[in-house]
mmCIF file with all atom_site columns, C-alpha atoms in Angstrom:
data_model
loop_
_atom_site.group_PDB
_atom_site.id
_atom_site.type_symbol
_atom_site.label_atom_id
_atom_site.label_alt_id
_atom_site.label_comp_id
_atom_site.label_asym_id
_atom_site.label_entity_id
_atom_site.label_seq_id
_atom_site.pdbx_PDB_ins_code
_atom_site.Cartn_x
_atom_site.Cartn_y
_atom_site.Cartn_z
_atom_site.occupancy
_atom_site.B_iso_or_equiv
_atom_site.pdbx_formal_charge
_atom_site.auth_seq_id
_atom_site.auth_comp_id
_atom_site.auth_asym_id
_atom_site.auth_atom_id
_atom_site.pdbx_PDB_model_num
ATOM 1  C CA . MET K 1 1  ? -23.315 37.144  12.938 1.00 78.00 ? 1  MET K CA 1
ATOM 2  C CA . SER K 1 2  ? -25.230 35.337  10.198 1.00 87.00 ? 2  SER K CA 1
ATOM 3  C CA . TYR K 1 3  ? -23.892 34.359  6.802  1.00 84.00 ? 3  TYR K CA 1
ATOM 4  C CA . ALA K 1 4  ? -25.941 37.054  5.052  1.00 86.00 ? 4  ALA K CA 1
ATOM 5  C CA . ASP K 1 5  ? -24.661 39.724  7.434  1.00 88.00 ? 5  ASP K CA 1
ATOM 6  C CA . GLN K 1 6  ? -21.057 38.654  6.970  1.00 89.00 ? 6  GLN K CA 1
ATOM 7  C CA . LEU K 1 7  ? -21.460 38.631  3.189  1.00 88.00 ? 7  LEU K CA 1
ATOM 8  C CA . ALA K 1 8  ? -23.055 42.103  3.227  1.00 90.00 ? 8  ALA K CA 1
ATOM 9  C CA . SER K 1 9  ? -20.211 43.412  5.389  1.00 89.00 ? 9  SER K CA 1
ATOM 10 C CA . LEU K 1 10 ? -17.682 41.900  2.999  1.00 87.00 ? 10 LEU K CA 1
ATOM 11 C CA . LYS K 1 11 ? -19.404 43.519  0.011  1.00 90.00 ? 11 LYS K CA 1
ATOM 12 C CA . GLN K 1 12 ? -19.404 46.883  1.770  1.00 89.00 ? 12 GLN K CA 1
ATOM 13 C CA . SER K 1 13 ? -15.681 46.617  2.496  1.00 89.00 ? 13 SER K CA 1
ATOM 14 C CA . PHE K 1 14 ? -15.020 45.795  -1.154 1.00 88.00 ? 14 PHE K CA 1
ATOM 15 C CA . ALA K 1 15 ? -17.235 48.644  -2.387 1.00 89.00 ? 15 ALA K CA 1
ATOM 16 C CA . ALA K 1 16 ? -15.522 51.094  -0.028 1.00 89.00 ? 16 ALA K CA 1
ATOM 17 C CA . GLY K 1 17 ? -12.149 50.060  -1.433 1.00 88.00 ? 17 GLY K CA 1
ATOM 18 C CA . ASN K 1 18 ? -10.847 48.602  1.814  1.00 89.00 ? 18 ASN K CA 1
ATOM 19 C CA . ILE K 1 19 ? -9.975  45.281  0.147  1.00 88.00 ? 19 ILE K CA 1
ATOM 20 C CA . ASP K 1 20 ? -8.949  44.372  -3.396 1.00 90.00 ? 20 ASP K CA 1
ATOM 21 C CA . GLN K 1 21 ? -10.683 41.925  -5.766 1.00 92.00 ? 21 GLN K CA 1
ATOM 22 C CA . ALA K 1 22 ? -8.415  38.946  -4.964 1.00 91.00 ? 22 ALA K CA 1
ATOM 23 C CA . THR K 1 23 ? -8.867  39.372  -1.210 1.00 90.00 ? 23 THR K CA 1
ATOM 24 C CA . TYR K 1 24 ? -12.622 39.789  -1.667 1.00 89.00 ? 24 TYR K CA 1
ATOM 25 C CA . ASP K 1 25 ? -12.820 36.602  -3.717 1.00 92.00 ? 25 ASP K CA 1
ATOM 26 C CA . ASP K 1 26 ? -10.761 34.646  -1.174 1.00 92.00 ? 26 ASP K CA 1
ATOM 27 C CA . LEU K 1 27 ? -12.794 35.872  1.787  1.00 90.00 ? 27 LEU K CA 1
ATOM 28 C CA . ARG K 1 28 ? -16.080 35.223  -0.013 1.00 91.00 ? 28 ARG K CA 1
ATOM 29 C CA . LYS K 1 29 ? -14.935 31.691  -0.866 1.00 91.00 ? 29 LYS K CA 1
ATOM 30 C CA . GLN K 1 30 ? -13.901 31.018  2.754  1.00 89.00 ? 30 GLN K CA 1
ATOM 31 C CA . LEU K 1 31 ? -17.223 32.356  3.991  1.00 89.00 ? 31 LEU K CA 1
ATOM 32 C CA . ALA K 1 32 ? -19.181 30.155  1.577  1.00 89.00 ? 32 ALA K CA 1
ATOM 33 C CA . GLU K 1 33 ? -17.128 27.072  2.466  1.00 86.00 ? 33 GLU K CA 1
ATOM 34 C CA . GLY K 1 34 ? -17.711 27.699  6.152  1.00 82.00 ? 34 GLY K CA 1
ATOM 35 C CA . GLU K 1 35 ? -21.442 28.014  5.583  1.00 82.00 ? 35 GLU K CA 1
ATOM 36 C CA . TYR K 1 36 ? -22.094 25.217  3.103  1.00 79.00 ? 36 TYR K CA 1
ATOM 37 C CA . THR K 1 37 ? -19.550 22.490  3.744  1.00 77.00 ? 37 THR K CA 1
ATOM 38 C CA . PRO K 1 38 ? -20.668 19.647  5.983  1.00 74.00 ? 38 PRO K CA 1
ATOM 39 C CA . LYS K 1 39 ? -19.686 20.007  9.572  1.00 72.00 ? 39 LYS K CA 1
ATOM 40 C CA . ALA K 1 40 ? -18.643 16.381  10.079 1.00 72.00 ? 40 ALA K CA 1
ATOM 41 C CA . ASP K 1 41 ? -16.369 15.468  12.910 1.00 74.00 ? 41 ASP K CA 1
ATOM 42 C CA . LEU K 1 42 ? -13.900 12.860  11.681 1.00 82.00 ? 42 LEU K CA 1
ATOM 43 C CA . THR K 1 43 ? -13.065 11.699  15.190 1.00 87.00 ? 43 THR K CA 1
ATOM 44 C CA . GLN K 1 44 ? -16.728 10.894  15.781 1.00 87.00 ? 44 GLN K CA 1
ATOM 45 C CA . PHE K 1 45 ? -16.795 8.821   12.591 1.00 87.00 ? 45 PHE K CA 1
ATOM 46 C CA . GLU K 1 46 ? -13.626 6.972   13.587 1.00 91.00 ? 46 GLU K CA 1
ATOM 47 C CA . THR K 1 47 ? -15.064 6.270   17.052 1.00 93.00 ? 47 THR K CA 1
ATOM 48 C CA . LEU K 1 48 ? -18.256 4.861   15.561 1.00 93.00 ? 48 LEU K CA 1
ATOM 49 C CA . LEU K 1 49 ? -16.278 2.802   13.063 1.00 94.00 ? 49 LEU K CA 1
ATOM 50 C CA . GLY K 1 50 ? -14.160 1.365   15.884 1.00 95.00 ? 50 GLY K CA 1
ATOM 51 C CA . LYS K 1 51 ? -17.294 0.420   17.820 1.00 96.00 ? 51 LYS K CA 1
ATOM 52 C CA . LEU K 1 52 ? -18.736 -1.272  14.739 1.00 96.00 ? 52 LEU K CA 1
ATOM 53 C CA . GLU K 1 53 ? -15.541 -3.227  14.091 1.00 96.00 ? 53 GLU K CA 1
ATOM 54 C CA . SER K 1 54 ? -15.317 -4.393  17.704 1.00 95.00 ? 54 SER K CA 1
ATOM 55 C CA . SER K 1 55 ? -18.978 -5.390  17.674 1.00 96.00 ? 55 SER K CA 1
ATOM 56 C CA . LYS K 1 56 ? -18.463 -7.426  14.510 1.00 95.00 ? 56 LYS K CA 1
ATOM 57 C CA . MET K 1 57 ? -15.433 -9.166  16.054 1.00 95.00 ? 57 MET K CA 1
ATOM 58 C CA . ARG K 1 58 ? -17.464 -10.022 19.186 1.00 95.00 ? 58 ARG K CA 1
ATOM 59 C CA . GLN K 1 59 ? -20.266 -11.400 17.006 1.00 95.00 ? 59 GLN K CA 1
ATOM 60 C CA . GLN K 1 60 ? -17.798 -13.553 15.069 1.00 94.00 ? 60 GLN K CA 1
ATOM 61 C CA . ARG K 1 61 ? -16.234 -14.856 18.295 1.00 93.00 ? 61 ARG K CA 1
ATOM 62 C CA . GLN K 1 62 ? -19.673 -15.709 19.682 1.00 92.00 ? 62 GLN K CA 1
ATOM 63 C CA . LYS K 1 63 ? -20.601 -17.459 16.444 1.00 90.00 ? 63 LYS K CA 1
ATOM 64 C CA . SER K 1 64 ? -17.398 -19.525 16.636 1.00 90.00 ? 64 SER K CA 1
ATOM 65 C CA . VAL K 1 65 ? -18.089 -20.510 20.265 1.00 88.00 ? 65 VAL K CA 1
ATOM 66 C CA . GLU K 1 66 ? -21.649 -21.536 19.421 1.00 87.00 ? 66 GLU K CA 1
ATOM 67 C CA . GLY K 1 67 ? -20.388 -23.495 16.420 1.00 85.00 ? 67 GLY K CA 1
ATOM 68 C CA . ARG K 1 68 ? -18.007 -25.468 18.634 1.00 85.00 ? 68 ARG K CA 1
ATOM 69 C CA . ARG K 1 69 ? -20.845 -26.195 21.078 1.00 84.00 ? 69 ARG K CA 1
ATOM 70 C CA . ASP K 1 70 ? -23.002 -27.457 18.221 1.00 85.00 ? 70 ASP K CA 1
ATOM 71 C CA . ILE K 1 71 ? -20.226 -29.735 16.970 1.00 87.00 ? 71 ILE K CA 1
ATOM 72 C CA . PHE K 1 72 ? -19.634 -31.072 20.499 1.00 83.00 ? 72 PHE K CA 1
ATOM 73 C CA . SER K 1 73 ? -23.340 -31.701 21.122 1.00 85.00 ? 73 SER K CA 1
ATOM 74 C CA . GLN K 1 74 ? -23.754 -33.413 17.733 1.00 86.00 ? 74 GLN K CA 1
ATOM 75 C CA . GLY K 1 75 ? -20.801 -35.660 18.483 1.00 84.00 ? 75 GLY K CA 1
ATOM 76 C CA . LEU K 1 76 ? -22.169 -36.467 21.909 1.00 83.00 ? 76 LEU K CA 1
ATOM 77 C CA . ALA K 1 77 ? -25.607 -37.224 20.455 1.00 85.00 ? 77 ALA K CA 1
ATOM 78 C CA . SER K 1 78 ? -24.002 -39.475 17.856 1.00 85.00 ? 78 SER K CA 1
ATOM 79 C CA . MET K 1 79 ? -22.095 -41.367 20.557 1.00 84.00 ? 79 MET K CA 1
ATOM 80 C CA . MET K 1 80 ? -25.222 -41.772 22.658 1.00 86.00 ? 80 MET K CA 1
ATOM 81 C CA . SER K 1 81 ? -27.203 -43.124 19.717 1.00 84.00 ? 81 SER K CA 1
ATOM 82 C CA . ASN K 1 82 ? -24.639 -45.955 19.439 1.00 79.00 ? 82 ASN K CA 1
ATOM 83 C CA . PHE K 1 83 ? -25.538 -47.239 22.916 1.00 71.00 ? 83 PHE K CA 1
#
């Protein structure tokens, strides 16, 4: 059932006297929130954030390893230039 249909049904129930004003307002608010609030899945966001964090840590580790290689090769080149 679409949002418009649900809202029309709710209005009919209120007009027929089946529900009072406070109940009508609450149900209308719940219906609007269900229709217009973002349907974001927090677990999906947390999963993506975890993947990003682990990727950044792997990148940092790789950068550190390459930095050590550069230092080693510079030291070796310096030693060889002395011969």
